[in-house]
């Protein structure tokens, strides 16, 4: 994982903040935001109740672990697309629009990609390194904060109970 180095919020050691500092915390409401798509044609909103479980994935084009993670996110999206939305939020404030567009084209990302040009969503979710993902249930509650790439098996362990409605 790579930490931002050009932000006052970034952790200079390159490590994640302590669990106590990592917010939103599991069990809390997912912070609301609205961001435009890569081509500015659609605005996507997060926050509150929704019809599907949601994965919010924060990434940057210069992030090597993000590149490693992309093929598995595509597989995840294909497997769960009827019951899970996957929103990829580019850290545009710390990236470039061109870099993001090239990454999406090279990786052939089939899911919605949003541009966090002002860094508001990243700040609301206390994103200090990339990639980082949040699983949000249908009630708008954060169920998992996932730092770094995960195996498809681990994703299934986290998502299957939420999709089937058997989580507590």
N, CA and C atoms as an extended XYZ file, in Angstrom:
504
Properties=species:S:1:pos:R:3:atomname:S:1:resname:S:1:resid:I:1 pbc="F F F"
N         0.845       -1.181        0.000 N   UNK     1
C         0.000        0.000        0.000 CA  UNK     1
C         0.883        1.234        0.000 C   UNK     1
N         0.388        2.253       -0.596 N   UNK     2
C         1.141        3.490       -0.657 CA  UNK     2
C         0.385        4.577        0.072 C   UNK     2
N         1.078        5.323        0.888 N   UNK     3
C         0.458        6.424        1.615 CA  UNK     3
C         0.626        7.699        0.812 C   UNK     3
N        -0.330        8.579        0.924 N   UNK     4
C        -0.204        9.888        0.296 CA  UNK     4
C         0.904       10.628        1.028 C   UNK     4
N         1.707       11.348        0.296 N   UNK     5
C         2.769       12.101        0.954 CA  UNK     5
C         2.590       13.597        0.803 C   UNK     5
N         1.568       14.000        0.039 N   UNK     6
C         1.398       15.426       -0.196 CA  UNK     6
C         0.199       16.003        0.536 C   UNK     6
N        -0.222       15.348        1.581 N   UNK     7
C        -1.380       15.810        2.329 CA  UNK     7
C        -1.012       15.998        3.787 C   UNK     7
N        -1.608       16.999        4.402 N   UNK     8
C        -1.392       17.198        5.833 CA  UNK     8
C        -1.921       16.012        6.623 C   UNK     8
N        -2.934       15.309        6.042 N   UNK     9
C        -3.518       14.168        6.736 CA  UNK     9
C        -2.697       12.899        6.555 C   UNK     9
N        -1.854       12.852        5.542 N   UNK    10
C        -1.104       11.636        5.273 CA  UNK    10
C        -0.164       11.320        6.433 C   UNK    10
N         0.004       10.064        6.659 N   UNK    11
C         0.883        9.598        7.713 CA  UNK    11
C         2.289        9.510        7.128 C   UNK    11
N         3.245       10.308        7.595 N   UNK    12
C         4.574       10.346        6.981 CA  UNK    12
C         5.337        9.039        7.073 C   UNK    12
N         4.986        8.174        7.993 N   UNK    13
C         5.693        6.902        8.101 CA  UNK    13
C         5.251        5.928        7.030 C   UNK    13
N         4.159        6.252        6.310 N   UNK    14
C         3.661        5.361        5.276 CA  UNK    14
C         2.806        4.244        5.825 C   UNK    14
N         2.566        4.250        7.116 N   UNK    15
C         1.725        3.225        7.709 CA  UNK    15
C         0.340        3.792        7.961 C   UNK    15
N        -0.596        2.918        8.144 N   UNK    16
C        -1.958        3.355        8.399 CA  UNK    16
C        -2.095        3.879        9.816 C   UNK    16
N        -3.051        4.766       10.029 N   UNK    17
C        -3.277        5.235       11.392 CA  UNK    17
C        -3.801        4.082       12.242 C   UNK    17
N        -3.811        4.270       13.540 N   UNK    18
C        -4.294        3.207       14.419 CA  UNK    18
C        -5.774        2.961       14.178 C   UNK    18
N        -6.241        1.798       14.556 N   UNK    19
C        -7.640        1.441       14.357 CA  UNK    19
C        -8.569        2.466       15.000 C   UNK    19
N        -8.151        3.035       16.111 N   UNK    20
C        -8.976        4.026       16.794 CA  UNK    20
C        -9.144        5.288       15.945 C   UNK    20
N        -8.145        5.592       15.115 N   UNK    21
C        -8.201        6.776       14.263 CA  UNK    21
C        -8.898        6.520       12.934 C   UNK    21
N        -9.042        5.248       12.558 N   UNK    22
C        -9.600        4.900       11.257 CA  UNK    22
C       -11.121        5.033       11.285 C   UNK    22
N       -11.617        6.026       10.591 N   UNK    23
C       -13.055        6.247       10.526 CA  UNK    23
C       -13.425        6.380        9.076 C   UNK    23
N       -14.588        6.038        8.650 N   UNK    24
C       -15.678        5.615        9.506 CA  UNK    24
C       -15.396        4.231       10.089 C   UNK    24
N       -15.822        4.041       11.303 N   UNK    25
C       -15.589        2.764       11.956 CA  UNK    25
C       -16.662        1.769       11.525 C   UNK    25
N       -16.306        0.503       11.586 N   UNK    26
C       -17.251       -0.559       11.265 CA  UNK    26
C       -18.442       -0.422       12.205 C   UNK    26
N       -19.631       -0.472       11.634 N   UNK    27
C       -20.852       -0.324       12.418 CA  UNK    27
C       -21.433        1.078       12.376 C   UNK    27
N       -20.695        2.030       11.802 N   UNK    28
C       -21.195        3.404       11.704 CA  UNK    28
C       -21.780        3.649       10.316 C   UNK    28
N       -22.530        4.725       10.186 N   UNK    29
C       -23.097        5.088        8.888 CA  UNK    29
C       -21.985        5.475        7.923 C   UNK    29
N       -22.129        5.027        6.691 N   UNK    30
C       -21.153        5.396        5.661 CA  UNK    30
C       -21.305        6.877        5.348 C   UNK    30
N       -20.210        7.627        5.341 N   UNK    31
C       -20.300        9.044        4.989 CA  UNK    31
C       -20.883        9.222        3.580 C   UNK    31
N       -21.763       10.182        3.450 N   UNK    32
C       -22.404       10.445        2.159 CA  UNK    32
C       -21.494       11.283        1.274 C   UNK    32
N       -21.533       10.999       -0.007 N   UNK    33
C       -20.854       11.837       -0.995 CA  UNK    33
C       -21.503       11.631       -2.354 C   UNK    33
N       -21.269       12.561       -3.241 N   UNK    34
C       -21.707       12.460       -4.632 CA  UNK    34
C       -20.528       12.871       -5.500 C   UNK    34
N       -20.161       12.013       -6.453 N   UNK    35
C       -19.026       12.284       -7.334 CA  UNK    35
C       -19.396       11.983       -8.778 C   UNK    35
N       -18.757       12.706       -9.682 N   UNK    36
C       -18.979       12.506      -11.107 CA  UNK    36
C       -18.188       11.318      -11.629 C   UNK    36
N       -18.718       10.736      -12.686 N   UNK    37
C       -18.038        9.639      -13.365 CA  UNK    37
C       -16.792       10.157      -14.086 C   UNK    37
N       -16.022        9.240      -14.589 N   UNK    38
C       -14.779        9.544      -15.287 CA  UNK    38
C       -14.990       10.557      -16.415 C   UNK    38
N       -16.117       10.447      -17.126 N   UNK    39
C       -16.390       11.355      -18.245 CA  UNK    39
C       -17.368       12.477      -17.875 C   UNK    39
N       -17.658       12.634      -16.587 N   UNK    40
C       -18.565       13.675      -16.082 CA  UNK    40
C       -20.010       13.520      -16.563 C   UNK    40
N       -20.392       12.347      -17.056 N   UNK    41
C       -21.741       12.169      -17.595 CA  UNK    41
C       -22.757       11.722      -16.543 C   UNK    41
N       -22.288       11.149      -15.447 N   UNK    42
C       -23.168       10.601      -14.412 CA  UNK    42
C       -22.626       11.010      -13.049 C   UNK    42
N       -23.532       11.274      -12.125 N   UNK    43
C       -23.134       11.511      -10.738 CA  UNK    43
C       -23.596       10.314       -9.912 C   UNK    43
N       -22.691        9.744       -9.156 N   UNK    44
C       -22.991        8.611       -8.288 CA  UNK    44
C       -23.041        9.098       -6.857 C   UNK    44
N       -24.009        8.562       -6.093 N   UNK    45
C       -24.170        8.968       -4.703 CA  UNK    45
C       -24.000        7.787       -3.769 C   UNK    45
N       -23.405        8.070       -2.641 N   UNK    46
C       -23.226        7.099       -1.574 CA  UNK    46
C       -23.789        7.716       -0.314 C   UNK    46
N       -24.449        6.890        0.498 N   UNK    47
C       -25.000        7.359        1.765 CA  UNK    47
C       -26.449        6.942        1.898 C   UNK    47
N       -26.791        6.423        3.046 N   UNK    48
C       -28.169        6.017        3.296 CA  UNK    48
C       -28.479        4.630        2.758 C   UNK    48
N       -29.753        4.279        2.851 N   UNK    49
C       -30.206        2.953        2.427 CA  UNK    49
C       -30.149        2.836        0.907 C   UNK    49
N       -29.941        1.596        0.463 N   UNK    50
C       -29.866        1.324       -0.975 CA  UNK    50
C       -30.322       -0.101       -1.249 C   UNK    50
N       -30.543       -0.416       -2.487 N   UNK    51
C       -31.059       -1.731       -2.856 CA  UNK    51
C       -30.031       -2.841       -2.852 C   UNK    51
N       -28.757       -2.471       -2.940 N   UNK    52
C       -27.679       -3.466       -2.998 CA  UNK    52
C       -26.604       -3.144       -1.971 C   UNK    52
N       -25.861       -4.172       -1.617 N   UNK    53
C       -24.633       -3.987       -0.841 CA  UNK    53
C       -23.688       -3.182       -1.738 C   UNK    53
N       -22.819       -2.374       -1.140 N   UNK    54
C       -21.920       -1.508       -1.899 CA  UNK    54
C       -20.473       -1.710       -1.463 C   UNK    54
N       -19.582       -1.793       -2.443 N   UNK    55
C       -18.145       -1.730       -2.187 CA  UNK    55
C       -17.683       -0.380       -2.718 C   UNK    55
N       -17.038        0.406       -1.858 N   UNK    56
C       -16.425        1.661       -2.276 CA  UNK    56
C       -14.918        1.422       -2.226 C   UNK    56
N       -14.280        1.450       -3.392 N   UNK    57
C       -12.854        1.159       -3.510 CA  UNK    57
C       -12.111        2.437       -3.889 C   UNK    57
N       -11.213        2.886       -3.021 N   UNK    58
C       -10.387        4.067       -3.288 CA  UNK    58
C        -9.066        3.606       -3.893 C   UNK    58
N        -8.648        4.242       -4.980 N   UNK    59
C        -7.449        3.827       -5.707 CA  UNK    59
C        -6.792        5.014       -6.398 C   UNK    59
N        -5.582        4.777       -6.902 N   UNK    60
C        -4.858        5.777       -7.687 CA  UNK    60
C        -4.125        5.058       -8.818 C   UNK    60
N        -3.931        5.750       -9.928 N   UNK    61
C        -3.308        5.118      -11.097 CA  UNK    61
C        -1.836        4.780      -10.865 C   UNK    61
N        -1.167        5.496       -9.983 N   UNK    62
C         0.247        5.265       -9.708 CA  UNK    62
C         0.483        4.191       -8.647 C   UNK    62
N        -0.583        3.628       -8.135 N   UNK    63
C        -0.523        2.668       -7.021 CA  UNK    63
C        -0.368        1.241       -7.557 C   UNK    63
N         0.808        0.664       -7.342 N   UNK    64
C         1.067       -0.689       -7.831 CA  UNK    64
C         0.128       -1.720       -7.210 C   UNK    64
N        -0.146       -1.710       -5.894 N   UNK    65
C        -1.117       -2.659       -5.350 CA  UNK    65
C        -2.519       -2.484       -5.961 C   UNK    65
N        -2.861       -1.260       -6.370 N   UNK    66
C        -4.155       -1.036       -7.029 CA  UNK    66
C        -4.184       -1.769       -8.368 C   UNK    66
N        -3.057       -1.731       -9.073 N   UNK    67
C        -2.957       -2.446      -10.344 CA  UNK    67
C        -3.057       -3.955      -10.115 C   UNK    67
N        -2.425       -4.443       -9.065 N   UNK    68
C        -2.503       -5.868       -8.710 CA  UNK    68
C        -3.938       -6.270       -8.393 C   UNK    68
N        -4.657       -5.393       -7.725 N   UNK    69
C        -6.008       -5.680       -7.256 CA  UNK    69
C        -7.050       -5.651       -8.385 C   UNK    69
N        -6.812       -4.869       -9.425 N   UNK    70
C        -7.815       -4.626      -10.466 CA  UNK    70
C        -8.408       -5.899      -11.082 C   UNK    70
N        -7.617       -6.894      -11.484 N   UNK    71
C        -8.221       -8.094      -12.077 CA  UNK    71
C        -9.181       -8.818      -11.127 C   UNK    71
N        -8.843       -8.854       -9.838 N   UNK    72
C        -9.738       -9.498       -8.871 CA  UNK    72
C       -11.010       -8.681       -8.648 C   UNK    72
N       -10.903       -7.356       -8.680 N   UNK    73
C       -12.107       -6.529       -8.551 CA  UNK    73
C       -13.040       -6.747       -9.744 C   UNK    73
N       -12.466       -6.938      -10.912 N   UNK    74
C       -13.293       -7.230      -12.095 CA  UNK    74
C       -14.017       -8.553      -11.907 C   UNK    74
N       -13.307       -9.577      -11.450 N   UNK    75
C       -13.927      -10.884      -11.193 CA  UNK    75
C       -15.006      -10.768      -10.125 C   UNK    75
N       -14.718      -10.018       -9.086 N   UNK    76
C       -15.675       -9.786       -8.004 CA  UNK    76
C       -16.939       -9.117       -8.538 C   UNK    76
N       -16.757       -8.088       -9.343 N   UNK    77
C       -17.880       -7.375       -9.932 CA  UNK    77
C       -18.731       -8.315      -10.798 C   UNK    77
N       -18.085       -9.112      -11.621 N   UNK    78
C       -18.818      -10.035      -12.487 CA  UNK    78
C       -19.614      -11.053      -11.654 C   UNK    78
N       -19.015      -11.548      -10.594 N   UNK    79
C       -19.675      -12.554       -9.758 CA  UNK    79
C       -20.873      -11.990       -8.992 C   UNK    79
N       -20.737      -10.763       -8.467 N   UNK    80
C       -21.737      -10.213       -7.561 CA  UNK    80
C       -22.570       -9.071       -8.153 C   UNK    80
N       -22.449       -8.773       -9.439 N   UNK    81
C       -23.060       -7.550       -9.974 CA  UNK    81
C       -24.575       -7.468       -9.808 C   UNK    81
N       -25.255       -8.603       -9.633 N   UNK    82
C       -26.700       -8.557       -9.425 CA  UNK    82
C       -27.082       -8.185       -7.993 C   UNK    82
N       -26.121       -8.309       -7.056 N   UNK    83
C       -26.449       -8.052       -5.653 CA  UNK    83
C       -25.501       -7.071       -4.956 C   UNK    83
N       -24.436       -6.661       -5.650 N   UNK    84
C       -23.451       -5.754       -5.063 CA  UNK    84
C       -23.070       -4.698       -6.101 C   UNK    84
N       -23.070       -3.429       -5.687 N   UNK    85
C       -22.529       -2.361       -6.520 CA  UNK    85
C       -21.075       -2.166       -6.132 C   UNK    85
N       -20.231       -1.892       -7.110 N   UNK    86
C       -18.827       -1.614       -6.849 CA  UNK    86
C       -18.522       -0.258       -7.464 C   UNK    86
N       -18.162        0.695       -6.604 N   UNK    87
C       -17.791        2.035       -7.048 CA  UNK    87
C       -16.298        2.234       -6.824 C   UNK    87
N       -15.576        2.507       -7.899 N   UNK    88
C       -14.144        2.770       -7.812 CA  UNK    88
C       -13.944        4.279       -7.760 C   UNK    88
N       -13.380        4.758       -6.667 N   UNK    89
C       -13.185        6.192       -6.466 CA  UNK    89
C       -11.709        6.515       -6.673 C   UNK    89
N       -11.427        7.231       -7.761 N   UNK    90
C       -10.048        7.629       -8.032 CA  UNK    90
C        -9.671        8.802       -7.143 C   UNK    90
N        -8.499        8.717       -6.556 N   UNK    91
C        -7.965        9.783       -5.698 CA  UNK    91
C        -7.405       10.881       -6.590 C   UNK    91
N        -8.276       11.508       -7.373 N   UNK    92
C        -7.865       12.454       -8.404 CA  UNK    92
C        -7.087       13.636       -7.839 C   UNK    92
N        -7.371       14.006       -6.603 N   UNK    93
C        -6.629       15.106       -5.979 CA  UNK    93
C        -5.138       14.786       -5.903 C   UNK    93
N        -4.799       13.499       -5.810 N   UNK    94
C        -3.414       13.052       -5.687 CA  UNK    94
C        -2.951       12.284       -6.924 C   UNK    94
N        -3.742       12.340       -7.983 N   UNK    95
C        -3.497       11.599       -9.203 CA  UNK    95
C        -3.689       12.572      -10.366 C   UNK    95
N        -3.817       12.073      -11.567 N   UNK    96
C        -4.152       12.917      -12.710 CA  UNK    96
C        -5.342       12.304      -13.431 C   UNK    96
N        -6.138       13.146      -14.064 N   UNK    97
C        -7.287       12.641      -14.826 CA  UNK    97
C        -6.780       11.724      -15.936 C   UNK    97
N        -5.728       12.135      -16.608 N   UNK    98
C        -5.172       11.310      -17.684 CA  UNK    98
C        -4.705        9.959      -17.149 C   UNK    98
N        -4.001        9.969      -16.016 N   UNK    99
C        -3.546        8.719      -15.409 CA  UNK    99
C        -4.712        7.804      -15.068 C   UNK    99
N        -5.773        8.389      -14.511 N   UNK   100
C        -6.960        7.608      -14.154 CA  UNK   100
C        -7.611        7.015      -15.399 C   UNK   100
N        -7.772        7.830      -16.434 N   UNK   101
C        -8.397        7.344      -17.671 CA  UNK   101
C        -7.560        6.241      -18.314 C   UNK   101
N        -6.247        6.410      -18.334 N   UNK   102
C        -5.368        5.383      -18.897 CA  UNK   102
C        -5.470        4.084      -18.102 C   UNK   102
N        -5.498        4.189      -16.774 N   UNK   103
C        -5.606        3.016      -15.903 CA  UNK   103
C        -6.905        2.267      -16.188 C   UNK   103
N        -8.016        2.993      -16.247 N   UNK   104
C        -9.323        2.378      -16.491 CA  UNK   104
C        -9.339        1.682      -17.848 C   UNK   104
N        -8.752        2.325      -18.854 N   UNK   105
C        -8.706        1.743      -20.200 CA  UNK   105
C        -7.820        0.497      -20.225 C   UNK   105
N        -6.634        0.587      -19.630 N   UNK   106
C        -5.697       -0.542      -19.615 CA  UNK   106
C        -6.262       -1.734      -18.842 C   UNK   106
N        -6.898       -1.455      -17.718 N   UNK   107
C        -7.427       -2.525      -16.873 CA  UNK   107
C        -8.808       -3.007      -17.341 C   UNK   107
N        -9.445       -2.242      -18.236 N   UNK   108
C       -10.785       -2.571      -18.751 CA  UNK   108
C       -11.791       -2.695      -17.608 C   UNK   108
N       -11.815       -1.689      -16.738 N   UNK   109
C       -12.712       -1.716      -15.584 CA  UNK   109
C       -14.163       -1.575      -16.051 C   UNK   109
N       -15.024       -2.553      -15.715 N   UNK   110
C       -16.414       -2.533      -16.171 CA  UNK   110
C       -17.377       -1.836      -15.207 C   UNK   110
N       -16.908       -1.475      -14.025 N   UNK   111
C       -17.774       -0.897      -13.001 CA  UNK   111
C       -17.615        0.618      -12.982 C   UNK   111
N       -18.538        1.325      -12.317 N   UNK   112
C       -18.469        2.789      -12.280 CA  UNK   112
C       -17.183        3.288      -11.623 C   UNK   112
N       -16.586        4.284      -12.271 N   UNK   113
C       -15.378        4.929      -11.766 CA  UNK   113
C       -15.702        6.395      -11.537 C   UNK   113
N       -15.419        6.878      -10.334 N   UNK   114
C       -15.684        8.265       -9.971 CA  UNK   114
C       -14.394        9.009       -9.734 C   UNK   114
N       -14.464       10.313       -9.897 N   UNK   115
C       -13.299       11.167       -9.743 CA  UNK   115
C       -13.450       12.022       -8.476 C   UNK   115
N       -12.574       11.797       -7.509 N   UNK   116
C       -12.579       12.575       -6.261 CA  UNK   116
C       -11.589       13.731       -6.420 C   UNK   116
N       -11.966       14.703       -7.259 N   UNK   117
C       -11.058       15.790       -7.651 CA  UNK   117
C       -10.649       16.689       -6.490 C   UNK   117
N       -11.534       16.888       -5.531 N   UNK   118
C       -11.224       17.753       -4.385 CA  UNK   118
C       -10.776       16.964       -3.160 C   UNK   118
N       -10.833       15.643       -3.239 N   UNK   119
C       -10.425       14.807       -2.116 CA  UNK   119
C       -11.452       14.725       -0.996 C   UNK   119
N       -12.683       15.165       -1.258 N   UNK   120
C       -13.699       15.184       -0.203 CA  UNK   120
C       -14.108       13.786        0.251 C   UNK   120
N       -14.312       12.868       -0.693 N   UNK   121
C       -14.702       11.509       -0.317 CA  UNK   121
C       -13.565       10.821        0.425 C   UNK   121
N       -12.340       10.974       -0.077 N   UNK   122
C       -11.181       10.376        0.597 CA  UNK   122
C       -11.024       10.896        2.016 C   UNK   122
N       -11.258       12.192        2.199 N   UNK   123
C       -11.170       12.768        3.549 CA  UNK   123
C       -12.276       12.237        4.449 C   UNK   123
N       -13.490       12.160        3.920 N   UNK   124
C       -14.615       11.669        4.719 CA  UNK   124
C       -14.405       10.230        5.177 C   UNK   124
N       -13.716        9.442        4.347 N   UNK   125
C       -13.474        8.036        4.669 CA  UNK   125
C       -12.100        7.811        5.311 C   UNK   125
N       -11.380        8.901        5.577 N   UNK   126
C       -10.063        8.834        6.223 CA  UNK   126
C        -9.147        7.862        5.477 C   UNK   126
N        -9.018        8.089        4.173 N   UNK   127
C        -8.161        7.261        3.337 CA  UNK   127
C        -6.740        7.804        3.421 C   UNK   127
N        -5.837        6.984        3.935 N   UNK   128
C        -4.441        7.367        4.109 CA  UNK   128
C        -3.510        6.573        3.204 C   UNK   128
N        -4.017        5.494        2.594 N   UNK   129
C        -3.207        4.654        1.720 CA  UNK   129
C        -4.120        4.014        0.690 C   UNK   129
N        -3.515        3.469       -0.354 N   UNK   130
C        -4.276        2.874       -1.451 CA  UNK   130
C        -3.741        1.483       -1.755 C   UNK   130
N        -4.600        0.580       -2.173 N   UNK   131
C        -6.044        0.706       -2.234 CA  UNK   131
C        -6.663        0.494       -0.852 C   UNK   131
N        -7.835        1.021       -0.695 N   UNK   132
C        -8.621        0.773        0.510 CA  UNK   132
C       -10.082        0.687        0.079 C   UNK   132
N       -10.778       -0.278        0.644 N   UNK   133
C       -12.176       -0.495        0.284 CA  UNK   133
C       -13.045       -0.535        1.527 C   UNK   133
N       -14.297       -0.179        1.321 N   UNK   134
C       -15.301       -0.240        2.378 CA  UNK   134
C       -16.478       -1.033        1.855 C   UNK   134
N       -16.976       -1.954        2.669 N   UNK   135
C       -18.206       -2.663        2.330 CA  UNK   135
C       -19.315       -2.021        3.144 C   UNK   135
N       -20.362       -1.579        2.431 N   UNK   136
C       -21.490       -0.892        3.047 CA  UNK   136
C       -22.737       -1.748        2.805 C   UNK   136
N       -23.473       -2.042        3.881 N   UNK   137
C       -24.659       -2.883        3.720 CA  UNK   137
C       -25.840       -2.086        3.156 C   UNK   137
N       -26.961       -2.755        2.946 N   UNK   138
C       -28.140       -2.118        2.348 CA  UNK   138
C       -28.723       -1.000        3.211 C   UNK   138
N       -28.396       -1.011        4.492 N   UNK   139
C       -28.878        0.036        5.403 CA  UNK   139
C       -27.925        1.231        5.459 C   UNK   139
N       -26.846        1.185        4.690 N   UNK   140
C       -25.896        2.294        4.668 CA  UNK   140
C       -24.881        2.246        5.796 C   UNK   140
N       -24.683        1.071        6.383 N   UNK   141
C       -23.756        0.898        7.499 CA  UNK   141
C       -22.460        0.255        7.003 C   UNK   141
N       -21.321        0.807        7.423 N   UNK   142
C       -20.025        0.243        7.064 CA  UNK   142
C       -19.860       -1.093        7.783 C   UNK   142
N       -19.619       -2.142        7.017 N   UNK   143
C       -19.446       -3.485        7.585 CA  UNK   143
C       -17.991       -3.930        7.606 C   UNK   143
N       -17.173       -3.398        6.692 N   UNK   144
C       -15.750       -3.751        6.665 CA  UNK   144
C       -14.942       -2.598        6.103 C   UNK   144
N       -13.743       -2.431        6.645 N   UNK   145
C       -12.731       -1.513        6.108 CA  UNK   145
C       -11.583       -2.414        5.696 C   UNK   145
N       -11.249       -2.432        4.416 N   UNK   146
C       -10.287       -3.381        3.880 CA  UNK   146
C        -9.097       -2.622        3.321 C   UNK   146
N        -7.948       -2.779        3.939 N   UNK   147
C        -6.746       -2.093        3.489 CA  UNK   147
C        -5.894       -3.049        2.678 C   UNK   147
N        -5.641       -2.678        1.425 N   UNK   148
C        -4.832       -3.487        0.534 CA  UNK   148
C        -5.654       -4.518       -0.217 C   UNK   148
N        -5.033       -5.126       -1.217 N   UNK   149
C        -5.721       -6.154       -2.004 CA  UNK   149
C        -6.073       -7.365       -1.143 C   UNK   149
N        -7.185       -8.009       -1.486 N   UNK   150
C        -7.647       -9.202       -0.775 CA  UNK   150
C        -7.876      -10.324       -1.789 C   UNK   150
N        -7.811      -11.550       -1.331 N   UNK   151
C        -8.093      -12.688       -2.205 CA  UNK   151
C        -9.599      -12.731       -2.496 C   UNK   151
N        -9.954      -13.380       -3.583 N   UNK   152
C       -11.378      -13.537       -3.904 CA  UNK   152
C       -12.099      -14.322       -2.807 C   UNK   152
N       -11.399      -15.264       -2.192 N   UNK   153
C       -11.996      -16.047       -1.103 CA  UNK   153
C       -12.329      -15.150        0.095 C   UNK   153
N       -11.418      -14.245        0.418 N   UNK   154
C       -11.655      -13.323        1.539 CA  UNK   154
C       -12.824      -12.397        1.223 C   UNK   154
N       -12.884      -11.891       -0.021 N   UNK   155
C       -14.024      -11.054       -0.418 CA  UNK   155
C       -15.329      -11.826       -0.247 C   UNK   155
N       -15.341      -13.082       -0.687 N   UNK   156
C       -16.554      -13.899       -0.580 CA  UNK   156
C       -16.969      -14.067        0.883 C   UNK   156
N       -15.984      -14.278        1.775 N   UNK   157
C       -16.288      -14.408        3.211 CA  UNK   157
C       -16.972      -13.159        3.754 C   UNK   157
N       -16.554      -11.992        3.249 N   UNK   158
C       -17.126      -10.737        3.733 CA  UNK   158
C       -18.473      -10.431        3.078 C   UNK   158
N       -18.600      -10.748        1.801 N   UNK   159
C       -19.802      -10.359        1.055 CA  UNK   159
C       -20.962      -11.348        1.162 C   UNK   159
N       -20.673      -12.640        1.151 N   UNK   160
C       -21.753      -13.629        1.096 CA  UNK   160
C       -22.799      -13.467        2.207 C   UNK   160
N       -22.389      -13.259        3.467 N   UNK   161
C       -23.413      -13.075        4.516 CA  UNK   161
C       -24.275      -11.832        4.288 C   UNK   161
N       -23.679      -10.765        3.767 N   UNK   162
C       -24.430       -9.530        3.530 CA  UNK   162
C       -25.393       -9.689        2.365 C   UNK   162
N       -24.946      -10.384        1.344 N   UNK   163
C       -25.782      -10.588        0.160 CA  UNK   163
C       -26.947      -11.514        0.479 C   UNK   163
N       -26.671      -12.553        1.269 N   UNK   164
C       -27.731      -13.507        1.602 CA  UNK   164
C       -28.635      -13.023        2.737 C   UNK   164
N       -28.212      -11.962        3.409 N   UNK   165
C       -29.011      -11.431        4.507 CA  UNK   165
C       -28.826      -12.172        5.809 C   UNK   165
N       -27.722      -12.937        5.928 N   UNK   166
C       -27.488      -13.713        7.150 CA  UNK   166
C       -26.482      -13.063        8.088 C   UNK   166
N       -26.039      -11.842        7.766 N   UNK   167
C       -25.073      -11.189        8.651 CA  UNK   167
C       -25.784      -10.625        9.858 C   UNK   167
N       -25.019      -10.405       10.928 N   UNK   168
C       -25.633       -9.848       12.141 CA  UNK   168
C       -25.382       -8.381       12.246 C   UNK   168
